[in-house]
Tab-separated table of C-alpha atoms and ligand atoms in Angstrom:
chain	number	residue	atom	x	y	z
A	26	MET	CA	-17.613	-5.241	-3.788
A	27	ASP	CA	-20.037	-4.416	-3.442
A	28	PRO	CA	-22.326	-3.241	-6.719
A	29	ALA	CA	-22.500	0.778	-6.372
A	30	VAL	CA	-23.893	1.721	-9.781
A	31	THR	CA	-27.317	1.550	-10.861
A	32	ILE	CA	-28.459	1.569	-13.899
A	33	GLU	CA	-30.010	5.423	-13.308
A	34	THR	CA	-26.143	6.534	-12.465
A	35	LEU	CA	-25.445	4.887	-15.783
A	36	LYS	CA	-27.257	6.714	-18.146
A	37	LYS	CA	-26.681	10.177	-16.106
A	38	ASP	CA	-22.893	9.665	-16.699
A	39	LEU	CA	-23.177	8.297	-20.660
A	40	ALA	CA	-24.452	11.234	-21.063
A	41	GLU	CA	-21.569	13.354	-20.915
A	42	VAL	CA	-20.106	10.498	-22.725
A	43	LYS	CA	-22.848	10.396	-25.382
A	44	ALA	CA	-22.044	14.432	-25.784
A	45	ALA	CA	-18.105	14.068	-26.336
A	46	VAL	CA	-18.142	11.521	-28.713
A	47	GLU	CA	-21.269	12.524	-31.099
A	48	LYS	CA	-19.483	16.062	-31.294
A	49	LYS	CA	-16.502	14.600	-33.045
A	50	PRO	CA	-15.614	11.854	-35.520
A	51	PHE	CA	-14.810	8.340	-33.033
A	52	GLU	CA	-10.798	8.031	-34.325
A	53	ALA	CA	-10.374	12.056	-33.244
A	54	VAL	CA	-12.440	11.546	-29.614
A	55	SER	CA	-10.250	8.072	-29.427
A	56	ALA	CA	-7.259	10.022	-29.586
A	57	GLU	CA	-7.527	12.689	-27.638
A	58	ALA	CA	-9.118	10.459	-24.639
A	59	GLN	CA	-5.870	8.240	-25.059
A	60	GLN	CA	-3.874	11.342	-25.131
A	61	GLN	CA	-5.389	12.976	-21.806
A	62	SER	CA	-5.826	10.009	-19.898
A	63	ASN	CA	-2.260	9.466	-20.603
A	64	LEU	CA	-1.011	12.773	-19.872
A	65	LEU	CA	-2.392	13.000	-16.106
A	66	ASN	CA	-0.515	9.546	-15.664
A	67	ASN	CA	3.211	11.728	-16.869
A	68	ILE	CA	2.574	15.218	-16.376
A	69	THR	CA	4.210	16.905	-13.932
A	70	LEU	CA	3.088	20.207	-12.047
A	71	ALA	CA	5.804	21.811	-9.815
A	72	ILE	CA	4.376	24.897	-7.009
A	73	ALA	CA	7.115	27.210	-5.556
A	74	ILE	CA	6.932	28.635	-2.190
A	75	THR	CA	8.740	31.327	-1.634
A	76	GLY	CA	9.018	34.543	0.555
A	77	ARG	CA	11.450	35.566	3.817
A	78	SER	CA	13.222	33.721	5.722
A	79	GLY	CA	10.816	32.553	8.698
A	80	ALA	CA	7.908	33.470	6.884
A	81	GLY	CA	6.006	29.825	7.931
A	82	LYS	CA	7.372	28.248	3.535
A	83	SER	CA	8.676	24.937	4.999
A	84	SER	CA	5.803	24.236	6.954
A	85	PHE	CA	3.255	25.077	4.518
A	86	VAL	CA	5.459	22.710	1.819
A	87	ASN	CA	4.884	20.085	4.705
A	88	ALA	CA	1.215	21.370	5.447
A	89	LEU	CA	0.579	20.794	1.470
A	90	ARG	CA	1.710	17.274	1.527
A	91	GLY	CA	-0.473	16.116	4.771
A	92	MET	CA	2.909	16.363	7.148
A	93	LYS	CA	3.963	16.883	10.476
A	94	ASP	CA	6.835	19.082	10.409
A	95	ARG	CA	9.239	16.660	12.450
A	96	GLY	CA	7.920	13.543	10.023
A	97	GLU	CA	10.709	11.725	8.161
A	98	GLY	CA	11.002	12.716	5.122
A	99	ALA	CA	9.414	16.463	5.608
A	100	ALA	CA	10.504	20.148	5.301
A	101	LYS	CA	12.943	20.835	8.154
A	102	THR	CA	11.309	24.011	10.588
A	103	GLY	CA	12.390	26.509	11.839
A	104	VAL	CA	15.882	26.814	11.021
A	105	THR	CA	17.978	29.411	9.716
A	106	GLU	CA	17.862	28.871	5.443
A	107	THR	CA	21.996	28.969	4.424
A	108	THR	CA	22.111	27.637	1.176
A	109	MET	CA	20.797	28.825	-1.915
A	110	VAL	CA	19.778	25.506	-2.919
A	111	PRO	CA	15.788	24.822	-3.725
A	112	GLN	CA	14.601	21.365	-1.970
A	113	GLU	CA	12.247	19.682	-3.834
A	114	TYR	CA	9.642	18.040	-2.338
A	115	SER	CA	7.509	15.163	-3.848
A	116	HIS	CA	4.229	14.409	-2.947
A	117	PRO	CA	4.173	11.371	-1.065
A	118	ALA	CA	1.729	9.922	-3.640
A	119	PHE	CA	1.804	10.975	-6.691
A	120	PRO	CA	5.632	12.138	-7.564
A	121	ASN	CA	5.092	14.385	-10.666
A	122	PHE	CA	2.896	16.648	-8.346
A	123	LYS	CA	6.768	18.304	-6.772
A	124	ILE	CA	6.657	20.790	-3.957
A	125	TRP	CA	9.832	23.227	-3.868
A	126	ASP	CA	11.307	24.878	-0.429
A	127	LEU	CA	12.887	28.301	-2.158
A	128	PRO	CA	15.989	29.680	-0.223
A	129	GLY	CA	14.305	32.943	1.538
A	130	ILE	CA	13.886	35.965	-0.380
A	131	GLY	CA	16.176	39.244	1.099
A	132	THR	CA	18.628	37.554	3.019
A	133	ASN	CA	20.901	38.692	1.290
A	134	ASN	CA	21.917	41.605	-1.452
A	135	PHE	CA	20.293	39.740	-4.491
A	136	SER	CA	18.187	41.399	-7.123
A	137	ALA	CA	14.899	39.894	-7.661
A	138	LYS	CA	16.359	39.256	-11.145
A	139	GLU	CA	18.923	37.537	-9.696
A	140	TYR	CA	17.326	35.593	-7.190
A	141	LEU	CA	14.192	33.989	-9.518
A	142	THR	CA	17.539	33.249	-11.937
A	143	LYS	CA	19.227	31.260	-9.828
A	144	VAL	CA	16.481	29.692	-8.665
A	145	ASN	CA	15.332	27.988	-11.608
A	146	PHE	CA	12.109	30.008	-12.358
A	147	ASN	CA	11.303	28.754	-15.017
A	148	ASP	CA	11.239	24.935	-14.034
A	149	TYR	CA	8.108	25.701	-11.358
A	150	ASP	CA	3.753	26.290	-12.569
A	151	PHE	CA	3.226	29.157	-10.414
A	152	PHE	CA	4.458	31.038	-7.613
A	153	ILE	CA	3.557	31.580	-3.745
A	154	ILE	CA	5.246	33.824	-2.011
A	155	VAL	CA	4.477	34.107	2.414
A	156	SER	CA	4.755	36.593	4.808
A	157	SER	CA	3.983	36.380	8.661
A	158	GLY	CA	3.700	39.467	9.074
A	159	ARG	CA	3.275	42.945	6.647
A	160	PHE	CA	4.033	42.447	2.950
A	161	THR	CA	7.797	44.428	2.348
A	162	GLU	CA	9.438	45.276	-1.435
A	163	ASP	CA	11.004	42.300	-0.739
A	164	ASP	CA	7.639	40.593	-1.523
A	165	THR	CA	6.099	42.548	-3.941
A	166	ASN	CA	9.655	43.095	-6.292
A	167	LEU	CA	9.930	39.281	-6.579
A	168	ALA	CA	5.811	39.329	-7.603
A	169	LEU	CA	6.585	42.062	-9.938
A	170	GLU	CA	9.786	40.146	-12.016
A	171	ILE	CA	7.138	36.375	-11.866
A	172	GLN	CA	5.040	38.181	-13.838
A	173	LYS	CA	7.502	39.851	-15.528
A	174	ASN	CA	8.589	36.550	-16.702
A	175	LYS	CA	4.695	35.602	-17.598
A	176	LYS	CA	4.294	32.686	-14.076
A	177	LYS	CA	1.825	34.280	-11.988
A	178	PHE	CA	2.029	34.073	-8.116
A	179	TYR	CA	-0.562	34.401	-5.174
A	180	TYR	CA	0.012	36.740	-2.130
A	181	VAL	CA	0.086	33.939	0.926
A	182	ARG	CA	-0.284	35.713	4.958
A	183	SER	CA	0.940	32.808	6.761
A	184	LYS	CA	0.274	32.181	11.167
A	185	VAL	CA	-3.032	34.012	11.446
A	186	ASP	CA	-4.093	31.400	13.814
A	187	ILE	CA	-0.790	33.518	16.334
A	188	ASP	CA	-2.813	37.008	15.332
A	189	ILE	CA	-6.062	35.220	16.401
A	190	ASP	CA	-5.423	34.239	19.855
A	191	ASN	CA	-3.143	37.310	20.284
A	192	ASP	CA	-6.107	39.486	20.242
A	193	ARG	CA	-8.457	36.698	22.149
A	194	ARG	CA	-6.310	36.866	24.865
A	195	SER	CA	-5.631	40.365	24.857
A	196	LYS	CA	-9.396	41.437	24.628
A	197	GLY	CA	-9.640	38.442	27.557
A	198	ILE	CA	-11.610	36.244	25.716
A	199	ASP	CA	-11.628	32.569	27.653
A	200	VAL	CA	-10.689	30.064	25.398
A	201	GLY	CA	-14.524	28.075	26.453
A	202	ASP	CA	-16.422	31.102	25.176
A	203	THR	CA	-17.606	29.721	21.859
A	204	ASP	CA	-20.113	33.288	20.136
A	205	GLU	CA	-17.495	35.665	21.291
A	206	MET	CA	-14.171	33.340	20.695
A	207	MET	CA	-15.917	33.482	16.564
A	208	GLN	CA	-16.401	37.055	16.976
A	209	SER	CA	-13.142	37.687	18.290
A	210	GLU	CA	-11.794	35.697	15.003
A	211	LYS	CA	-13.505	37.040	12.822
A	212	GLU	CA	-12.734	41.066	13.216
A	213	THR	CA	-8.685	39.627	13.818
A	214	LEU	CA	-9.033	37.799	9.889
A	215	ASP	CA	-10.716	41.493	8.841
A	216	ALA	CA	-7.891	43.099	9.969
A	217	VAL	CA	-5.334	40.971	8.922
A	218	ARG	CA	-6.851	40.888	5.479
A	219	LYS	CA	-7.219	44.767	5.453
A	220	ASP	CA	-3.774	45.816	6.638
A	221	SER	CA	-2.075	43.535	4.005
A	222	TYR	CA	-4.238	44.719	1.109
A	223	GLU	CA	-3.260	48.083	2.324
A	224	LYS	CA	0.881	47.261	2.720
A	225	LEU	CA	0.405	45.573	-0.643
A	226	LYS	CA	-1.539	48.953	-2.379
A	227	ALA	CA	1.226	50.933	-0.505
A	228	LEU	CA	3.949	49.174	-2.225
A	229	GLY	CA	2.625	49.615	-5.223
A	230	GLU	CA	0.327	46.233	-6.510
A	231	SER	CA	-2.887	47.770	-8.055
A	232	SER	CA	-5.521	45.071	-6.421
A	233	PRO	CA	-3.693	42.470	-4.538
A	234	ARG	CA	-5.326	39.098	-3.202
A	235	VAL	CA	-4.041	38.105	-0.066
A	236	PHE	CA	-4.886	34.332	1.477
A	237	LEU	CA	-5.063	33.573	4.556
A	238	ILE	CA	-3.781	30.607	6.492
A	239	SER	CA	-2.788	28.330	8.911
A	240	ARG	CA	-0.360	25.290	8.019
A	241	TRP	CA	-1.925	24.176	11.378
A	242	ASP	CA	-4.952	23.762	9.853
A	243	LEU	CA	-5.125	24.175	6.328
A	244	SER	CA	-8.949	23.308	6.077
A	245	LYS	CA	-9.752	27.317	7.777
A	246	TYR	CA	-8.871	30.218	6.528
A	247	ASP	CA	-8.334	31.049	2.740
A	248	PHE	CA	-6.489	27.885	2.077
A	249	PRO	CA	-10.121	26.581	0.090
A	250	LEU	CA	-10.416	29.731	-1.097
A	251	LEU	CA	-6.598	29.447	-2.407
A	252	GLN	CA	-6.676	26.315	-3.698
A	253	GLU	CA	-10.500	26.613	-5.765
A	254	THR	CA	-8.303	30.544	-7.241
A	255	ILE	CA	-5.694	27.874	-8.003
A	256	GLU	CA	-7.416	25.433	-10.403
A	257	GLN	CA	-9.549	28.354	-11.498
A	258	GLU	CA	-6.193	29.238	-13.296
A	259	GLN	CA	-4.895	26.811	-14.628
A	260	ASP	CA	-5.171	24.448	-17.558
A	261	GLU	CA	-7.600	21.743	-17.509
A	262	ILE	CA	-5.150	19.007	-17.277
A	263	LYS	CA	-3.112	20.451	-14.882
A	264	ARG	CA	-6.175	21.796	-12.894
A	265	ASP	CA	-6.961	18.257	-12.780
A	266	VAL	CA	-4.124	16.586	-11.521
A	267	LEU	CA	-4.063	19.587	-8.658
A	268	ILE	CA	-7.716	18.130	-7.954
A	269	MET	CA	-6.516	14.868	-7.746
A	270	CYS	CA	-3.403	15.404	-5.724
A	271	LEU	CA	-4.555	17.915	-3.281
A	272	PRO	CA	-5.195	16.833	0.483
A	273	ILE	CA	-8.552	15.694	1.010
A	274	LEU	CA	-9.692	18.892	3.350
A	275	THR	CA	-13.505	18.911	3.136
A	276	LYS	CA	-16.414	16.777	1.554
A	277	ASP	CA	-15.846	19.514	-1.287
A	278	SER	CA	-12.338	18.305	-2.077
A	279	ILE	CA	-13.995	14.209	-1.963
A	280	LYS	CA	-16.252	15.857	-4.516
A	281	LYS	CA	-13.979	17.888	-6.580
A	282	LYS	CA	-11.862	14.812	-6.912
A	283	LYS	CA	-14.656	12.424	-7.788
A	284	ALA	CA	-15.390	14.926	-10.411
A	285	ALA	CA	-12.197	14.660	-11.830
A	286	MET	CA	-12.253	11.548	-11.897
A	287	GLU	CA	-15.306	10.696	-13.591
A	288	SER	CA	-14.456	12.802	-16.725
A	289	LEU	CA	-10.797	10.240	-16.314
A	290	ILE	CA	-12.768	7.470	-16.544
A	291	TRP	CA	-14.563	7.754	-19.442
A	292	LYS	CA	-11.579	8.583	-21.062
A	293	LYS	CA	-9.181	4.963	-19.892
A	294	ALA	CA	-12.512	3.615	-20.788
A	295	ILE	CA	-12.978	5.101	-24.737
A	296	ALA	CA	-9.187	4.262	-24.662
A	297	SER	CA	-10.045	0.923	-23.703
A	298	CYS	CA	-11.836	0.418	-26.657
A	299	THR	CA	-8.679	0.719	-29.529
A	300	VAL	CA	-6.242	-1.132	-27.644
A	301	GLY	CA	-5.123	-4.960	-28.982
A	302	LEU	CA	-8.056	-6.464	-26.613
A	303	ILE	CA	-7.039	-10.085	-24.787
A	304	PRO	CA	-10.183	-12.308	-24.482
A	305	LEU	CA	-10.638	-13.823	-21.212
A	306	PRO	CA	-11.283	-16.960	-20.844
A	307	LEU	CA	-14.964	-18.049	-19.335
A	308	LEU	CA	-16.498	-14.362	-19.739
A	309	SER	CA	-17.833	-13.276	-22.833
A	310	LEU	CA	-16.241	-10.185	-23.146
A	311	GLY	CA	-13.055	-8.206	-23.037
A	312	CYS	CA	-10.564	-5.834	-21.874
A	313	ASP	CA	-7.447	-3.845	-21.118
A	314	ILE	CA	-7.743	-5.186	-17.572
A	315	GLY	CA	-3.340	-3.088	-17.376
A	316	ILE	CA	-6.490	-0.019	-17.812
A	317	LEU	CA	-7.997	-1.632	-15.008
A	318	VAL	CA	-5.447	-2.159	-12.645
A	319	THR	CA	-3.634	1.052	-12.892
A	320	THR	CA	-6.885	3.430	-13.159
A	321	MET	CA	-7.765	1.550	-9.360
A	322	SER	CA	-4.238	1.940	-8.201
A	323	HIS	CA	-4.554	5.449	-9.097
A	324	ILE	CA	-7.963	5.634	-7.006
A	325	CYS	CA	-7.138	4.794	-4.397
A	326	LYS	CA	-4.061	6.635	-4.016
A	327	VAL	CA	-6.359	9.985	-4.989
A	328	PHE	CA	-8.513	9.683	-2.007
A	329	GLY	CA	-5.790	8.926	0.269
A	330	LEU	CA	-6.492	5.383	1.076
A	331	ASP	CA	-3.071	4.083	-0.092
A	332	GLU	CA	-1.300	2.714	3.017
A	333	ASN	CA	1.221	5.616	2.495
A	334	SER	CA	-1.839	8.039	2.516
A	335	LEU	CA	-3.072	6.535	5.219
A	336	ASN	CA	0.334	5.878	7.383
A	337	ILE	CA	0.430	10.323	6.997
A	338	LEU	CA	-2.796	10.741	8.527
A	339	ALA	CA	-2.766	8.770	10.777
A	340	ASN	CA	0.514	9.946	11.896
A	341	ARG	CA	-1.334	14.145	11.234
A	342	VAL	CA	-4.343	13.211	13.267
A	343	GLY	CA	-2.446	11.143	16.447
A	344	LYS	CA	-4.058	7.761	16.148
A	345	PRO	CA	-3.178	4.188	15.299
A	346	VAL	CA	-2.996	4.095	11.312
A	347	GLU	CA	-5.106	0.012	12.062
A	348	GLU	CA	-7.679	2.653	13.520
A	349	LEU	CA	-8.592	4.414	9.661
A	350	LYS	CA	-8.343	1.398	8.327
A	351	SER	CA	-11.352	-0.488	9.949
A	352	VAL	CA	-13.549	1.679	8.592
A	353	ILE	CA	-13.022	0.681	5.103
A	354	GLU	CA	-15.070	-1.535	3.449
A	355	HIS	CA	-14.778	-2.006	0.407
A	356	THR	CA	-11.079	-0.996	-1.990
A	357	PRO	CA	-8.198	-2.679	-1.268
A	358	SER	CA	-4.902	-1.809	-0.342
A	359	THR	CA	-2.638	-0.810	-3.568
A	360	GLY	CA	-0.171	-3.764	-3.087
A	361	LYS	CA	-3.957	-6.093	-3.290
A	362	ILE	CA	-4.587	-4.201	-6.939
A	363	THR	CA	-3.318	-7.402	-9.147
A	364	THR	CA	-4.716	-8.718	-12.471
A	365	GLU	CA	-5.833	-11.249	-10.097
A	366	PHE	CA	-8.028	-9.208	-8.228
A	367	ALA	CA	-9.738	-7.671	-11.295
A	368	MET	CA	-10.307	-10.703	-12.943
A	369	ASP	CA	-11.934	-11.715	-9.836
A	370	ILE	CA	-14.717	-8.631	-9.144
A	371	LEU	CA	-14.666	-8.899	-13.536
A	372	LYS	CA	-16.334	-12.607	-12.582
A	373	ARG	CA	-18.559	-11.452	-10.309
A	374	SER	CA	-19.697	-8.999	-11.828
A	375	ALA	CA	-20.227	-11.168	-15.075
A	376	MET	CA	-22.356	-13.108	-12.921
A	377	TRP	CA	-24.410	-10.194	-11.513
A	378	GLY	CA	-24.948	-9.551	-15.349
A	379	ALA	CA	-23.937	-6.183	-14.201
A	380	ILE	CA	-21.800	-5.744	-17.374
A	381	THR	CA	-24.707	-6.744	-19.757
A	382	MET	CA	-26.167	-3.725	-18.204
A	383	VAL	CA	-24.141	-1.295	-18.901
A	384	GLU	CA	-24.118	-3.481	-22.802
A	385	ALA	CA	-27.929	-2.543	-22.869
A	386	VAL	CA	-27.463	1.170	-22.068
A	387	LEU	CA	-25.066	1.765	-24.463
A	388	ASP	CA	-27.074	1.531	-27.270
A	389	PHE	CA	-27.046	5.352	-26.079
A	390	ILE	CA	-23.799	6.206	-27.768
A	391	PRO	CA	-24.553	3.747	-31.090
A	392	VAL	CA	-20.768	4.349	-32.623
A	393	LEU	CA	-19.891	2.833	-29.170
A	394	GLY	CA	-22.438	0.018	-29.424
A	395	SER	CA	-21.399	-0.516	-33.186
A	396	LEU	CA	-17.727	-1.009	-32.646
A	397	TYR	CA	-17.120	-5.065	-33.340
A	398	GLY	CA	-15.969	-5.583	-29.567
A	399	GLY	CA	-15.166	-2.210	-28.348
A	400	GLY	CA	-18.702	-1.731	-27.512
A	401	SER	CA	-18.143	-4.402	-24.930
A	402	SER	CA	-14.483	-3.318	-23.880
A	403	PHE	CA	-15.687	-0.002	-22.720
A	404	ALA	CA	-18.564	-0.795	-20.993
A	405	THR	CA	-16.948	-3.602	-18.873
A	406	THR	CA	-13.732	-0.014	-18.382
A	407	PHE	CA	-16.499	2.012	-17.853
A	408	TYR	CA	-18.534	-0.117	-15.365
A	409	MET	CA	-15.667	-1.992	-13.291
A	410	LEU	CA	-14.329	1.359	-12.499
A	411	LYS	CA	-17.240	3.457	-11.679
A	412	ASN	CA	-18.227	0.845	-9.337
A	413	PHE	CA	-14.970	1.259	-7.900
A	414	LEU	CA	-14.542	4.652	-7.737
A	415	GLU	CA	-18.367	4.692	-6.108
A	416	ASN	CA	-16.819	2.556	-3.399
A	417	ALA	CA	-13.520	4.553	-2.837
A	418	VAL	CA	-15.635	8.063	-2.394
A	419	LYS	CA	-17.868	6.328	0.285
A	420	ASP	CA	-14.659	4.805	2.175
A	421	ALA	CA	-12.519	8.135	1.986
A	422	GLU	CA	-15.550	9.962	3.932
A	423	LYS	CA	-15.318	7.188	6.483
A	424	VAL	CA	-11.606	7.390	6.381
A	425	GLN	CA	-11.825	11.164	7.210
A	426	ALA	CA	-14.746	11.540	9.309
A	427	LYS	CA	-12.907	8.404	11.544
A	428	ALA	CA	-9.578	10.165	11.206
A	429	ALA	CA	-11.958	13.852	12.612
A	430	GLU	CA	-13.592	11.589	15.350
A	431	PRO	CA	-12.151	12.691	18.943
A	432	LYS	CA	-9.718	10.856	20.082
A	433	ARG	CA	-10.182	7.816	22.618
A	434	GLN	CA	-9.565	8.549	25.496
A	435	LYS	CA	-6.799	5.040	27.060
B	4	GDP	N1	1.562	29.474	14.569
B	4	GDP	C1	2.108	29.146	13.575
B	4	GDP	N2	2.974	28.581	13.643
B	4	GDP	C2	3.670	28.647	12.294
B	4	GDP	C3	2.951	28.753	10.937
B	4	GDP	N3	4.120	28.731	10.591
B	4	GDP	C4	4.742	28.456	10.379
B	4	GDP	N4	5.182	28.481	11.506
B	4	GDP	C5	6.708	27.989	12.477
B	4	GDP	O1	7.175	29.765	12.235
B	4	GDP	C6	8.210	29.345	12.103
B	4	GDP	C7	9.071	28.836	10.757
B	4	GDP	O2	8.962	28.869	9.248
B	4	GDP	P1	9.582	27.665	8.563
B	4	GDP	O3	8.991	26.726	7.954
B	4	GDP	O4	10.753	26.829	9.418
B	4	GDP	O5	9.202	29.448	7.865
B	4	GDP	P2	11.158	29.180	6.425
B	4	GDP	O6	11.893	29.893	7.043
B	4	GDP	O7	10.004	30.005	5.672
B	4	GDP	O8	11.302	28.243	5.283
B	4	GDP	C8	8.728	27.610	12.120
B	4	GDP	O9	8.990	27.502	14.286
B	4	GDP	C9	6.859	27.145	12.591
B	4	GDP	O10	6.532	26.419	13.218
B	4	GDP	C10	1.442	28.468	10.787
B	4	GDP	O11	0.619	29.202	9.896
B	4	GDP	N5	1.315	29.383	12.865
B	5	MG	MG1	12.386	26.905	5.616
């Protein structure tokens, strides 16, 4: 693993730590850091996808998990719902992140209240109400009931790709004519937006928000805005969980994931100051290897660089997984991130004097420097994770670029 962290970036990063550490007694900061960094591993987040039958709920569940509809473990699409049992789908890399495919609303005679009781509404953090055409009373009654129960919901208008395509055809625009296509697409989206808004208003919603999406490409239309909106409306910890777990759709997702991981890293580094330090032979420093190994694996998954995520991405874009892996330069697969691996890069980092450099910068945070052994553990953990993160970001960008390349001609 090459060093990716310079003294300038370190100083910038440590400014955040300094601000936090100086505000409160170190014990309080440390307890909080430990609690938050553990919470992030243990927290569960459950999203409920609801709407009428055929609206595109199951397809949306698959899209959120970065999966095709026919893949192993995918939610079945295009089937009529016959049960009242919510189906649970875990995120492929983070089992605590759950997406629930709820039974169709309006297919039986349940009231919104009865429906919510049947699907155990209390188990979910928030609801997404999907509709593929006009919103109806079924949708708004449900929304009202969700609101009464003090939970949040988001209206999603699915299948806009079909609307766009239909309009283009009826206007007689050629697929090759990019300018006209873009203009027509904008007109369609405006019309669908206006129509959904007005319909919901007529049904009694005072200022409805509707997000237009296509299951086939979540990087388009309003999905990025939906994601942003949901994130803003969660508490800090759930927001970080969402940012870490949602698929990488744009350069912006990588940036947000990076920021979330940076804030996790310094908490892990602070937490490592207080656990029993394990002196490492050959090294004049102590550090908690367990924290290093688990956090590195976590980073690997957050950026979709683990075996499972890579296979899913390869499947989705129709490329051999080896082609995607060929551009990964620094990050080992999760199975290879072991104590031995961490020890090995620790030794090399010590040889480069990299950790000495961080310790020097630590003078900047007197309270850490004064802890017996703690400063050294902080420096080691911080440096190692930060370096791993910078490299994972580079690899993730390359994998995304590779996935987006046009397929090779056979
Ligand atoms: N073109 C297009 N088709 C979609 C989209 N979402 C769902 N579908 C199709 O709509 C049909 C019903 O979707 P499904 O997810 O099974 O709906 P559910 O009954 O609400 O779970 C399936 O044939 C899907 O392939 C979308 O965004 N675009
Ligand atoms: Mg379904």
